[in-house]
C-alpha positions as a printed Julia matrix, in Angstrom:
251×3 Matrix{Float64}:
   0.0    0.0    0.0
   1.24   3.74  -1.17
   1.64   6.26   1.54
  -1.55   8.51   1.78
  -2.42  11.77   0.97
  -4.71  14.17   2.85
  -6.36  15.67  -0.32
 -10.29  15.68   0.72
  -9.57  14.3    4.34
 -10.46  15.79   7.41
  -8.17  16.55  10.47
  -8.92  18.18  13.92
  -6.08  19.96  15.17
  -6.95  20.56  19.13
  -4.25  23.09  19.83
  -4.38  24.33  16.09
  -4.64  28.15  16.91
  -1.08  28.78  17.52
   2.87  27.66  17.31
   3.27  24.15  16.5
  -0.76  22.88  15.95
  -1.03  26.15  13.21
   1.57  25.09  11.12
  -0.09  21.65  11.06
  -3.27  23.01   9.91
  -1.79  25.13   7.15
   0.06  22.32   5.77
  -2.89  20.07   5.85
  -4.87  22.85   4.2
  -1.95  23.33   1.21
  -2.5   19.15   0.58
  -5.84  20.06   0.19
  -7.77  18.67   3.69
 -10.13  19.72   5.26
  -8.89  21.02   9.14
 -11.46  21.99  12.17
  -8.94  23.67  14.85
  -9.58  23.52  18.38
  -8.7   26.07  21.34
 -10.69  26.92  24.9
 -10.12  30.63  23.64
 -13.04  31.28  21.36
 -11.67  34.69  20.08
  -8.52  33.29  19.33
 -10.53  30.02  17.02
 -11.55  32.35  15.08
  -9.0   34.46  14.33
  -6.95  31.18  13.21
  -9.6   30.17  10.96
  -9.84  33.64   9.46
  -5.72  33.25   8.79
  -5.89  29.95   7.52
  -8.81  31.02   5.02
  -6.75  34.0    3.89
  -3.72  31.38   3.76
  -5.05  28.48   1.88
  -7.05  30.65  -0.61
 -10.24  29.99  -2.58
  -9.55  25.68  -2.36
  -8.95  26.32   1.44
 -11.24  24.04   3.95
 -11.27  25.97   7.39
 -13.47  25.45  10.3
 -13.07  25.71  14.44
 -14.77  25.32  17.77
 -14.17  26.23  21.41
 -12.51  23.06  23.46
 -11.48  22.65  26.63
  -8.61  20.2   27.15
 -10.18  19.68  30.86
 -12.94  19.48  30.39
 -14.69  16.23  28.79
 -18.17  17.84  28.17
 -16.8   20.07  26.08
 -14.2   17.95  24.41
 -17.6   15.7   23.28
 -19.16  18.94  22.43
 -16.18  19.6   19.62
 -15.87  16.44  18.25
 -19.87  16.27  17.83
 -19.21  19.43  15.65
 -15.81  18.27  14.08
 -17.96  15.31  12.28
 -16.6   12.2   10.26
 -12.54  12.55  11.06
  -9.37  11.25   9.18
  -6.89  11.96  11.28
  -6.75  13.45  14.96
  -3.7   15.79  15.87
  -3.33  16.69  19.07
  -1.0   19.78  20.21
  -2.58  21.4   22.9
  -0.25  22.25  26.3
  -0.52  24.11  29.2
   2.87  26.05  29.31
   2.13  27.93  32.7
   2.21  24.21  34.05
   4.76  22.59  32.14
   7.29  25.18  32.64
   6.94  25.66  36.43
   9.35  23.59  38.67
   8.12  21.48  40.67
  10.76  19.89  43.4
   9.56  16.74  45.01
  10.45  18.19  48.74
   8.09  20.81  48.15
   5.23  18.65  46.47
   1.53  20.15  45.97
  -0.36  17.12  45.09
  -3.39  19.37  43.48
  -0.67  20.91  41.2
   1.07  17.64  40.42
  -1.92  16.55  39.4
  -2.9   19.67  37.08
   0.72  18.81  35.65
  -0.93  16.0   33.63
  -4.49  17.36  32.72
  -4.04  19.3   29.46
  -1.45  17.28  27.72
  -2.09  13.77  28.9
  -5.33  13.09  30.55
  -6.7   16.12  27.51
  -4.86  14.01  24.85
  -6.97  10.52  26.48
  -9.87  12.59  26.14
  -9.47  13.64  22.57
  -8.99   9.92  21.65
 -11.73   8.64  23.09
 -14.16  11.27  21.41
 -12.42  11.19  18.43
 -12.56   7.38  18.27
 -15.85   6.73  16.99
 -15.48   9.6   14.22
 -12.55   8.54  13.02
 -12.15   5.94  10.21
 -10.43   2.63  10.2
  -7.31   3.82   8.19
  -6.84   7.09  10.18
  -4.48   8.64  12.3
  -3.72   9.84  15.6
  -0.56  12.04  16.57
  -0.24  13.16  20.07
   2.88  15.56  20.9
   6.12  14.64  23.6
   8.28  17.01  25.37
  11.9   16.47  25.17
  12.16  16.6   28.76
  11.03  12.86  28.25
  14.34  12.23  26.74
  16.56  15.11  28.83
  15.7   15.04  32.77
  16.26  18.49  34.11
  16.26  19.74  37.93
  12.93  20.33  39.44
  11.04  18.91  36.92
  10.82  15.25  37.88
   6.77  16.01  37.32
   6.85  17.66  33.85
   9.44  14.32  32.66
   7.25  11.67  34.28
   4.18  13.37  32.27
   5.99  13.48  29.16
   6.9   10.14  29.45
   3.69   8.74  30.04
   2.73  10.83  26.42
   5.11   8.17  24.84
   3.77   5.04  26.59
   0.07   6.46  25.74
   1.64   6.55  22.41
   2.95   2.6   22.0
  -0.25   1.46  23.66
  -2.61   2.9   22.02
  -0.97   1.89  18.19
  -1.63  -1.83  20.19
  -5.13  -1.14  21.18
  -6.41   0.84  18.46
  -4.88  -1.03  15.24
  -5.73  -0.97  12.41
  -5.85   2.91  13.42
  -2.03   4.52  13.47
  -0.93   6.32  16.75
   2.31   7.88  16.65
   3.72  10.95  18.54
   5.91  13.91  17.83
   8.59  14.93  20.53
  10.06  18.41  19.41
  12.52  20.55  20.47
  13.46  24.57  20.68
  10.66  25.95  18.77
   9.88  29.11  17.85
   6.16  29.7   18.86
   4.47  32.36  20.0
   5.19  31.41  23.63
   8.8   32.93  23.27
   7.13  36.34  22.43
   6.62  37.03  26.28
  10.27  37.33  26.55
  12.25  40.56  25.53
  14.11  39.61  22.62
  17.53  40.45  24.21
  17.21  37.91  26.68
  15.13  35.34  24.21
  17.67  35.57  22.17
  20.27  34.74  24.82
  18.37  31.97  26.51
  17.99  30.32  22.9
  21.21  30.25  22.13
  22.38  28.3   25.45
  19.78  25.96  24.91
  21.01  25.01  21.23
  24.5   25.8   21.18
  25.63  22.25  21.11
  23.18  20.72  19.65
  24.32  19.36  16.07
  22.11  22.21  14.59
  22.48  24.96  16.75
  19.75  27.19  16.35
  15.82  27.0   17.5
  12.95  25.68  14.72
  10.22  27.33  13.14
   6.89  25.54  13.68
   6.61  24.79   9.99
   9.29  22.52   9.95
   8.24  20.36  13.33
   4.89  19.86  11.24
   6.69  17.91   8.42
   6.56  15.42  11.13
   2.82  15.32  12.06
   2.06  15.42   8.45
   4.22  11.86   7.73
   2.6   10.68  10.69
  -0.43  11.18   8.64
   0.56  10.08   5.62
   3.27   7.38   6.54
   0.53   4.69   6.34
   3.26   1.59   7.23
   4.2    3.57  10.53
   2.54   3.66  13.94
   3.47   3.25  17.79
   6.74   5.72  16.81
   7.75   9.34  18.42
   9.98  11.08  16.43
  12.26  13.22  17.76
  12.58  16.86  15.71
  14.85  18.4   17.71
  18.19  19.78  15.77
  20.08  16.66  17.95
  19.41  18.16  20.83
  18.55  13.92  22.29
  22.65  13.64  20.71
  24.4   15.94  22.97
């Protein structure tokens, strides 16, 4: 069987309003899908949709609704309006969270719990929604951390989380076959989330991060969804994470 293309499929991007889950949806829209993007911010759904209309031109396919991650009424609620599904992509991330420390000795178990709620017990809740939408030779691609891969102080918490992403991953490819589950793990990228940073300083911090990685510099979301969309496509390939992260898992 050839790999598959995504002309006149549909894909839900939860997350697809912004950095990584954007680029997604504008690549899906230039191969000619159909994407239905997915944030809790209602203003900011439907200013994506209006840029990915303007972006994908007259043959462009855009539609949205209001999710919350958290929340599994409302994750229902948007696949109900999402419809018949191809492929699932799921991006969303609570960065407040995920970039907090969180030492052990100083453990908040309401907050250790809230560590996991958006990207791994939101990303469980998008599959099982999704599931009975979605057809027999579709997709699902759920999105890692690198701190999986690259413990760091304090964050014991955020690593076990992303680490259970990838196990999610592997065991869902099992349980869900002849449906593909795979997972993308990326590095530095530049998203929108670095824009809360004065550019001195982002610039700085950037540059220690990736200075000995084997390609030393930070990624633009567009090429971290080259990944998402083979995960798509690659129709031999499921239970994987690839890592797209300049070598930074080499150094």
């Amino acid at each position: 069987m050839a790999s598959a293309d995504l002309h006149n499929r549909t894909v839900a991007v939860i997350g697809g309003t912004s950095g990584i889950g954007f680029a997604v949806a504008r690549r899906c829209l230039d191969q000619g899908a159909r994407v239905h993007v997915g944030s809790r911010d209602p203003a900011r759904v439907e200013a994506a949709v209006a840029r990915l209309g303007a972006s994908g031109g007259i043959k462009a396919s855009a539609s949205g609704g209001e999710v919350d991650a958290r929340d599994e009424a409302s994750v229902a609620a948007f696949f109900e309006q999402a419809g018949a599904l191809d492929h699932l992509v799921y991006t969303a991330g609570d960065w407040d969270t995920v970039r907090t420390s969180n030492p052990i000795d100083a453990l908040d178990l309401d907050i250790a719990q809230g560590v996991f709620g958006v990207r791994f017990w939101g990303a469980l809740l998008a599959v099982k929604h999704a599931l009975p939408r979605l057809g027999e030779r579709g997709s699902i691609t759920l999105t890692n951390g690198m701190v999986a891969h690259r413990p760091r102080k304090g964050a014991a918490l955020n690593t076990a989380m992303a680490g259970a992403v990838e196990h999610l991953t592997r065991s869902l490819a099992v349980d869900l076959a002849p449906r593909r589950v795979n997972a993308v793990c990326p590095g530095i990228v530049l998203t929108e989330v670095w824009e809360r940073m004065p550019e001195e300083q982002r610039d700085a911090q950037i540059r220690r991060m990736t200075e000995r990685q084997p390609l030393a510099r930070a990624a633009d979301p567009g090429e971290v969804a080259e990944a998402y969309l083979y995960s798509m496509c690659g129709t031999y390939t499921t239970g994987q994470v690839f890592l797209v992260d300049g070598g930074m898992s080499l150094v």
